[in-house]
PDB file of C-alpha atoms in Angstrom:
ATOM      1  CA  MET A   1      12.509 -30.200  18.581  1.00 66.00           C
ATOM      2  CA  GLU A   2      14.080 -28.258  16.408  1.00 82.00           C
ATOM      3  CA  LEU A   3      14.294 -29.210  12.494  1.00 90.00           C
ATOM      4  CA  ASN A   4      17.708 -30.166  11.553  1.00 91.00           C
ATOM      5  CA  LYS A   5      19.431 -28.668   8.188  1.00 91.00           C
ATOM      6  CA  GLU A   6      18.486 -31.637   5.968  1.00 94.00           C
ATOM      7  CA  GLN A   7      14.282 -30.892   7.565  1.00 93.00           C
ATOM      8  CA  LEU A   8      14.723 -27.578   6.572  1.00 95.00           C
ATOM      9  CA  GLN A   9      15.797 -27.759   3.322  1.00 95.00           C
ATOM     10  CA  ARG A  10      12.893 -29.940   2.376  1.00 95.00           C
ATOM     11  CA  VAL A  11      10.751 -27.339   3.526  1.00 96.00           C
ATOM     12  CA  GLU A  12      12.550 -25.034   1.345  1.00 95.00           C
ATOM     13  CA  HIS A  13      12.338 -26.992  -1.472  1.00 96.00           C
ATOM     14  CA  TYR A  14       8.849 -27.469  -0.986  1.00 96.00           C
ATOM     15  CA  LEU A  15       7.842 -23.782  -1.073  1.00 96.00           C
ATOM     16  CA  ASP A  16      10.393 -23.445  -4.376  1.00 95.00           C
ATOM     17  CA  VAL A  17       7.999 -26.108  -6.147  1.00 95.00           C
ATOM     18  CA  LYS A  18       5.030 -24.037  -5.072  1.00 94.00           C
ATOM     19  CA  ASP A  19       6.571 -20.810  -6.402  1.00 94.00           C
ATOM     20  CA  ILE A  20       6.598 -19.227  -2.635  1.00 95.00           C
ATOM     21  CA  THR A  21       9.626 -16.929  -3.909  1.00 94.00           C
ATOM     22  CA  TYR A  22       8.384 -14.000  -2.752  1.00 96.00           C
ATOM     23  CA  ILE A  23      10.590 -12.895  -0.124  1.00 94.00           C
ATOM     24  CA  ASP A  24       8.035 -11.097   2.208  1.00 93.00           C
ATOM     25  CA  VAL A  25       5.332 -14.066   1.761  1.00 95.00           C
ATOM     26  CA  ARG A  26       8.475 -16.724   2.229  1.00 94.00           C
ATOM     27  CA  PHE A  27       9.416 -15.709   5.639  1.00 92.00           C
ATOM     28  CA  GLU A  28       6.308 -15.935   7.173  1.00 93.00           C
ATOM     29  CA  VAL A  29       4.714 -19.005   5.253  1.00 95.00           C
ATOM     30  CA  LEU A  30       8.132 -21.286   6.180  1.00 95.00           C
ATOM     31  CA  ASP A  31       8.117 -20.014   9.843  1.00 94.00           C
ATOM     32  CA  HIS A  32       4.216 -21.388   9.829  1.00 95.00           C
ATOM     33  CA  ILE A  33       5.300 -24.555   8.506  1.00 96.00           C
ATOM     34  CA  VAL A  34       8.089 -25.209  10.500  1.00 96.00           C
ATOM     35  CA  SER A  35       6.345 -24.472  13.695  1.00 95.00           C
ATOM     36  CA  ASP A  36       3.275 -26.509  12.482  1.00 94.00           C
ATOM     37  CA  ILE A  37       5.780 -29.480  11.855  1.00 95.00           C
ATOM     38  CA  GLU A  38       7.747 -28.696  14.812  1.00 93.00           C
ATOM     39  CA  THR A  39       4.717 -28.629  17.506  1.00 93.00           C
ATOM     40  CA  LYS A  40       2.796 -32.105  15.810  1.00 92.00           C
ATOM     41  CA  MET A  41       6.270 -33.785  16.183  1.00 92.00           C
ATOM     42  CA  ILE A  42       6.205 -33.126  20.042  1.00 92.00           C
ATOM     43  CA  LYS A  43       2.988 -33.687  20.543  1.00 91.00           C
ATOM     44  CA  GLU A  44       1.809 -36.496  18.551  1.00 90.00           C
ATOM     45  CA  ASN A  45       5.499 -38.129  18.653  1.00 90.00           C
ATOM     46  CA  LEU A  46       5.563 -38.909  15.160  1.00 90.00           C
ATOM     47  CA  ASP A  47       8.453 -39.079  12.668  1.00 91.00           C
ATOM     48  CA  PHE A  48       9.519 -35.928  10.333  1.00 93.00           C
ATOM     49  CA  GLU A  49       8.115 -37.409   6.812  1.00 92.00           C
ATOM     50  CA  THR A  50       4.865 -38.436   8.349  1.00 93.00           C
ATOM     51  CA  VAL A  51       4.097 -34.797  10.071  1.00 95.00           C
ATOM     52  CA  PHE A  52       5.798 -33.155   7.032  1.00 95.00           C
ATOM     53  CA  TYR A  53       3.119 -34.465   4.426  1.00 94.00           C
ATOM     54  CA  ASP A  54       0.219 -34.309   6.937  1.00 95.00           C
ATOM     55  CA  VAL A  55       1.221 -30.499   7.186  1.00 95.00           C
ATOM     56  CA  THR A  56       1.677 -29.797   3.555  1.00 95.00           C
ATOM     57  CA  ASP A  57      -1.152 -31.537   2.779  1.00 94.00           C
ATOM     58  CA  LYS A  58      -3.103 -28.945   4.724  1.00 93.00           C
ATOM     59  CA  TRP A  59      -1.071 -25.702   2.952  1.00 95.00           C
ATOM     60  CA  ASN A  60      -1.667 -26.817  -0.621  1.00 95.00           C
ATOM     61  CA  THR A  61      -4.807 -25.276  -1.089  1.00 93.00           C
ATOM     62  CA  GLN A  62      -3.461 -21.854   0.086  1.00 93.00           C
ATOM     63  CA  LEU A  63      -0.191 -22.218  -2.149  1.00 95.00           C
ATOM     64  CA  LYS A  64      -2.008 -23.149  -5.185  1.00 94.00           C
ATOM     65  CA  GLU A  65      -1.742 -21.291  -8.060  1.00 94.00           C
ATOM     66  CA  THR A  66      -4.349 -19.170  -9.068  1.00 95.00           C
ATOM     67  CA  SER A  67      -5.837 -16.173 -10.578  1.00 95.00           C
ATOM     68  CA  SER A  68      -8.179 -12.852 -10.282  1.00 94.00           C
ATOM     69  CA  TRP A  69      -9.984 -10.311 -12.231  1.00 93.00           C
ATOM     70  CA  LEU A  70      -8.354  -7.641 -10.194  1.00 92.00           C
ATOM     71  CA  PHE A  71      -5.454  -8.036 -11.623  1.00 94.00           C
ATOM     72  CA  GLY A  72      -6.348  -9.715 -14.543  1.00 90.00           C
ATOM     73  CA  LEU A  73      -6.718 -13.279 -15.448  1.00 87.00           C
ATOM     74  CA  GLY A  74      -3.691 -13.570 -17.146  1.00 90.00           C
ATOM     75  CA  PHE A  75      -1.340 -12.981 -14.229  1.00 94.00           C
ATOM     76  CA  SER A  76      -1.277 -15.377 -11.664  1.00 95.00           C
ATOM     77  CA  ALA A  77       0.336 -16.082  -8.054  1.00 95.00           C
ATOM     78  CA  PRO A  78      -0.172 -18.422  -5.150  1.00 96.00           C
ATOM     79  CA  LYS A  79      -3.306 -17.860  -3.854  1.00 96.00           C
ATOM     80  CA  ILE A  80      -1.818 -16.664  -0.113  1.00 96.00           C
ATOM     81  CA  VAL A  81       0.368 -14.124  -2.107  1.00 96.00           C
ATOM     82  CA  LEU A  82      -2.904 -12.919  -4.355  1.00 96.00           C
ATOM     83  CA  GLU A  83      -4.558 -12.829  -1.023  1.00 96.00           C
ATOM     84  CA  LYS A  84      -2.488 -10.611   0.138  1.00 96.00           C
ATOM     85  CA  ALA A  85      -1.869  -9.034  -2.900  1.00 97.00           C
ATOM     86  CA  LYS A  86      -5.783  -7.986  -3.084  1.00 96.00           C
ATOM     87  CA  LYS A  87      -6.121  -6.639  -0.166  1.00 95.00           C
ATOM     88  CA  ASN A  88      -3.227  -3.727  -0.696  1.00 96.00           C
ATOM     89  CA  PHE A  89      -4.946  -3.539  -4.110  1.00 96.00           C
ATOM     90  CA  LYS A  90      -7.962  -2.876  -3.645  1.00 94.00           C
ATOM     91  CA  LYS A  91      -9.397   0.212  -2.721  1.00 92.00           C
ATOM     92  CA  TRP A  92      -6.984   1.970  -5.054  1.00 94.00           C
ATOM     93  CA  PHE A  93      -8.380  -0.175  -7.931  1.00 93.00           C
ATOM     94  CA  PHE A  94     -11.924   1.329  -7.193  1.00 91.00           C
ATOM     95  CA  LEU A  95     -10.507   5.217  -7.249  1.00 93.00           C
ATOM     96  CA  ILE A  96      -8.763   4.849 -10.416  1.00 91.00           C
ATOM     97  CA  PRO A  97     -12.125   5.591 -12.439  1.00 91.00           C
ATOM     98  CA  THR A  98     -13.063   8.424 -10.501  1.00 93.00           C
ATOM     99  CA  PHE A  99      -9.925  10.063 -11.545  1.00 90.00           C
ATOM    100  CA  TYR A 100     -10.872   9.804 -15.154  1.00 90.00           C
ATOM    101  CA  ILE A 101     -14.916  10.183 -14.778  1.00 91.00           C
ATOM    102  CA  ILE A 102     -14.788  13.487 -12.544  1.00 90.00           C
ATOM    103  CA  PRO A 103     -12.292  15.542 -14.805  1.00 86.00           C
ATOM    104  CA  TYR A 104     -14.246  14.409 -18.030  1.00 84.00           C
ATOM    105  CA  ILE A 105     -17.100  15.658 -16.659  1.00 85.00           C
ATOM    106  CA  LEU A 106     -16.141  18.503 -15.170  1.00 83.00           C
ATOM    107  CA  ILE A 107     -14.222  19.722 -18.828  1.00 77.00           C
ATOM    108  CA  GLY A 108     -16.797  18.178 -21.084  1.00 71.00           C
ATOM    109  CA  LYS A 109     -20.547  18.457 -19.114  1.00 70.00           C
ATOM    110  CA  ILE A 110     -19.822  21.536 -17.552  1.00 66.00           C
ATOM    111  CA  ASN A 111     -19.291  24.882 -18.974  1.00 59.00           C
ATOM    112  CA  PHE A 112     -16.531  26.985 -17.862  1.00 60.00           C
ATOM    113  CA  ILE A 113     -16.058  30.536 -19.020  1.00 57.00           C
ATOM    114  CA  TYR A 114     -12.376  31.296 -19.203  1.00 61.00           C
ATOM    115  CA  SER A 115      -9.732  33.061 -21.398  1.00 63.00           C
ATOM    116  CA  GLU A 116      -7.966  31.750 -23.958  1.00 65.00           C
ATOM    117  CA  ASN A 117      -4.610  32.404 -22.403  1.00 70.00           C
ATOM    118  CA  ILE A 118      -5.450  30.319 -19.418  1.00 71.00           C
ATOM    119  CA  GLU A 119      -6.899  27.379 -21.889  1.00 69.00           C
ATOM    120  CA  SER A 120      -3.308  27.485 -23.146  1.00 73.00           C
ATOM    121  CA  GLY A 121      -2.112  27.273 -19.947  1.00 77.00           C
ATOM    122  CA  LEU A 122      -4.039  24.571 -19.105  1.00 76.00           C
ATOM    123  CA  ASN A 123      -2.938  22.884 -22.178  1.00 76.00           C
ATOM    124  CA  ILE A 124       0.643  23.216 -21.233  1.00 80.00           C
ATOM    125  CA  LEU A 125       0.490  22.535 -17.811  1.00 84.00           C
ATOM    126  CA  PHE A 126      -1.220  19.160 -18.539  1.00 81.00           C
ATOM    127  CA  GLN A 127       1.526  18.565 -21.398  1.00 80.00           C
ATOM    128  CA  ILE A 128       4.611  18.775 -18.994  1.00 87.00           C
ATOM    129  CA  VAL A 129       2.542  16.229 -16.094  1.00 87.00           C
ATOM    130  CA  THR A 130       1.790  13.966 -18.943  1.00 85.00           C
ATOM    131  CA  ILE A 131       5.723  13.996 -19.877  1.00 88.00           C
ATOM    132  CA  LEU A 132       7.044  13.987 -16.295  1.00 91.00           C
ATOM    133  CA  SER A 133       4.312  11.414 -15.182  1.00 91.00           C
ATOM    134  CA  ILE A 134       5.657   8.953 -17.999  1.00 91.00           C
ATOM    135  CA  VAL A 135       9.772   9.367 -17.529  1.00 92.00           C
ATOM    136  CA  LEU A 136       8.573   8.886 -13.654  1.00 94.00           C
ATOM    137  CA  PHE A 137       6.403   5.662 -14.529  1.00 93.00           C
ATOM    138  CA  LEU A 138       9.313   4.226 -16.983  1.00 92.00           C
ATOM    139  CA  PHE A 139      12.347   4.877 -14.411  1.00 94.00           C
ATOM    140  CA  LEU A 140      10.394   3.294 -11.900  1.00 92.00           C
ATOM    141  CA  MET A 141       9.587  -0.041 -13.995  1.00 91.00           C
ATOM    142  CA  ILE A 142      13.117  -0.043 -15.574  1.00 91.00           C
ATOM    143  CA  PHE A 143      15.399   0.030 -12.241  1.00 88.00           C
ATOM    144  CA  LYS A 144      12.718  -1.465  -9.129  1.00 84.00           C
ATOM    145  CA  ASN A 145      14.669  -4.314  -7.899  1.00 86.00           C
ATOM    146  CA  LYS A 146      14.413  -7.547  -9.310  1.00 89.00           C
ATOM    147  CA  LYS A 147      13.514  -9.741  -6.231  1.00 92.00           C
ATOM    148  CA  ARG A 148       9.944 -10.724  -5.573  1.00 94.00           C
ATOM    149  CA  THR A 149       7.205  -9.387  -3.221  1.00 96.00           C
ATOM    150  CA  THR A 150       3.612  -9.231  -3.388  1.00 96.00           C
ATOM    151  CA  TYR A 151       4.796  -5.837  -4.464  1.00 96.00           C
ATOM    152  CA  SER A 152       6.450  -6.124  -7.202  1.00 96.00           C
ATOM    153  CA  PHE A 153       3.013  -8.640  -8.479  1.00 96.00           C
ATOM    154  CA  ILE A 154       1.261  -5.617  -7.955  1.00 97.00           C
ATOM    155  CA  LEU A 155       3.749  -3.502 -10.000  1.00 96.00           C
ATOM    156  CA  LYS A 156       3.949  -6.522 -12.827  1.00 94.00           C
ATOM    157  CA  THR A 157       0.363  -6.697 -13.095  1.00 94.00           C
ATOM    158  CA  GLN A 158      -0.154  -2.750 -13.607  1.00 94.00           C
ATOM    159  CA  SER A 159       3.001  -1.908 -15.738  1.00 93.00           C
ATOM    160  CA  LEU A 160       1.108  -2.844 -19.081  1.00 89.00           C
ATOM    161  CA  ASN A 161      -1.873  -0.624 -17.790  1.00 89.00           C
ATOM    162  CA  LEU A 162      -0.148   2.215 -17.420  1.00 92.00           C
ATOM    163  CA  LEU A 163       2.043   1.629 -20.972  1.00 91.00           C
ATOM    164  CA  LEU A 164      -1.216   1.373 -22.583  1.00 89.00           C
ATOM    165  CA  GLY A 165      -2.348   4.883 -21.039  1.00 87.00           C
ATOM    166  CA  ALA A 166       0.998   6.552 -22.093  1.00 87.00           C
ATOM    167  CA  ILE A 167       0.670   5.251 -25.359  1.00 85.00           C
ATOM    168  CA  LEU A 168      -3.139   6.397 -25.881  1.00 83.00           C
ATOM    169  CA  LEU A 169      -1.941   9.816 -24.148  1.00 79.00           C
ATOM    170  CA  ILE A 170       0.705  10.145 -27.181  1.00 77.00           C
ATOM    171  CA  ASP A 171      -1.424   8.455 -29.817  1.00 69.00           C
ATOM    172  CA  PHE A 172      -4.332  10.422 -29.988  1.00 61.00           C
ATOM    173  CA  ASP A 173      -2.572  14.074 -30.039  1.00 56.00           C
ATOM    174  CA  PHE A 174      -2.205  14.970 -26.424  1.00 54.00           C
ATOM    175  CA  PHE A 175       0.803  16.758 -27.318  1.00 50.00           C
ATOM    176  CA  LYS A 176      -1.035  18.647 -30.632  1.00 54.00           C
ATOM    177  CA  ARG A 177      -1.974  22.382 -29.703  1.00 51.00           C
ATOM    178  CA  GLU A 178      -5.909  21.857 -29.305  1.00 53.00           C
ATOM    179  CA  GLU A 179      -8.120  25.379 -29.591  1.00 55.00           C
ATOM    180  CA  HIS A 180     -10.523  23.597 -26.763  1.00 66.00           C
ATOM    181  CA  LEU A 181      -9.413  21.319 -23.737  1.00 71.00           C
ATOM    182  CA  ASN A 182     -10.477  17.255 -24.554  1.00 77.00           C
ATOM    183  CA  PRO A 183     -12.151  16.181 -22.013  1.00 81.00           C
ATOM    184  CA  PHE A 184     -11.198  12.456 -22.746  1.00 81.00           C
ATOM    185  CA  GLN A 185      -7.354  13.346 -22.800  1.00 81.00           C
ATOM    186  CA  VAL A 186      -7.855  15.298 -19.980  1.00 84.00           C
ATOM    187  CA  GLY A 187      -9.782  12.432 -18.186  1.00 88.00           C
ATOM    188  CA  LEU A 188      -7.184   9.807 -19.343  1.00 88.00           C
ATOM    189  CA  LEU A 189      -4.030  12.349 -17.742  1.00 88.00           C
ATOM    190  CA  PHE A 190      -5.667  12.497 -14.535  1.00 91.00           C
ATOM    191  CA  SER A 191      -6.119   9.138 -13.978  1.00 92.00           C
ATOM    192  CA  PHE A 192      -2.737   8.252 -15.931  1.00 92.00           C
ATOM    193  CA  VAL A 193      -1.320  10.143 -13.275  1.00 93.00           C
ATOM    194  CA  PHE A 194      -2.845   9.176 -10.640  1.00 95.00           C
ATOM    195  CA  GLY A 195      -2.005   5.291 -11.597  1.00 94.00           C
ATOM    196  CA  THR A 196       1.423   6.649 -11.939  1.00 95.00           C
ATOM    197  CA  TYR A 197       0.867   7.883  -8.186  1.00 95.00           C
ATOM    198  CA  ILE A 198      -0.622   4.197  -7.369  1.00 96.00           C
ATOM    199  CA  TYR A 199       2.444   2.487  -9.310  1.00 96.00           C
ATOM    200  CA  TYR A 200       5.103   4.784  -7.257  1.00 96.00           C
ATOM    201  CA  HIS A 201       3.315   3.727  -3.574  1.00 96.00           C
ATOM    202  CA  PHE A 202       3.661   0.217  -4.352  1.00 97.00           C
ATOM    203  CA  TYR A 203       7.534   0.837  -5.691  1.00 96.00           C
ATOM    204  CA  LYS A 204       8.224   1.995  -2.014  1.00 95.00           C
ATOM    205  CA  LYS A 205       6.503  -0.982  -0.506  1.00 95.00           C
ATOM    206  CA  HIS A 206       8.186  -3.448  -2.730  1.00 95.00           C
ATOM    207  CA  GLN A 207      11.728  -1.852  -1.824  1.00 93.00           C
ATOM    208  CA  GLU A 208      11.112  -1.559   2.357  1.00 93.00           C
ATOM    209  CA  ALA A 209       9.966  -5.323   1.588  1.00 93.00           C
ATOM    210  CA  ILE A 210      13.466  -6.068   0.367  1.00 92.00           C
ATOM    211  CA  LYS A 211      14.916  -3.740   2.801  1.00 90.00           C
ATOM    212  CA  LYS A 212      13.155  -5.508   5.995  1.00 88.00           C
ATOM    213  CA  TYR A 213      14.723  -8.995   4.673  1.00 83.00           C
ATOM    214  CA  LYS A 214      17.749  -7.928   3.989  1.00 73.00           C
ATOM    215  CA  ILE A 215      17.722  -8.977   0.572  1.00 55.00           C
ATOM    216  CA  SER A 216      19.509  -6.818  -1.467  1.00 47.00           C
TER     217      SER A 216
END
C-alpha cells in the first residue's frame, strides 16, 4: 500500500516541524518513515492516522533538537543530524591541536641553527600562506550554497573558530617583521591552515550532497 499525496504531505510537514531540512538526512528519514508507515498499515491492517502517530512517536527521540561539546553548546540540530556530523568531524577535531603543538615545540623548544636569510625567507613564506589561507576561507564561507546539509552544519560551527583564528593572526602582528620566528604565531598559523583545509573538505562534501540530491 502506497501513501497518497495528502498522506505524504503530512509526513513532509512532520519533518518540517522537526527541522529536518538537511537534504542528505531528509531524504533518508522520509524514505524510512514512509516505508515504516506503509509496512505497518499492511501488516496490522490499521488506518493511516493511527500508524502515523505510532511511527512518528518512535522517531521523535531521533529528531529531537540537541547539541554537543564537539561543535559548541551554542549550536544545535536534530539528534540524527548531529550524530552524522559527529561521525564525520570527530577525527578532524582531534587532529587540530596537533597542528598547533608540533610547530610550537619545534620552533620554541628545539634550537635550530639557520641563517638570518633562511629565517627571513620563512617569515615571508608564512605571511604568504597566511594571506592565501584567509582569502580561501573567506571565499568558501561567502560563496557556499545556502542549502542545508549535515556538512553545512559542520561549516557553520567552524566558521566562527576560523574567523577568530584569522583575527588572532592579524592582531598578534603576524605581518610585522620579527627578529626570530614566534612559536605561538607559527603554531597558530599551522592550525589555521589545517582548519582551512578541513573547511574546504567539508565544503566539497556539502556541494557533492547538493549535487547528489539534485538541489540547485
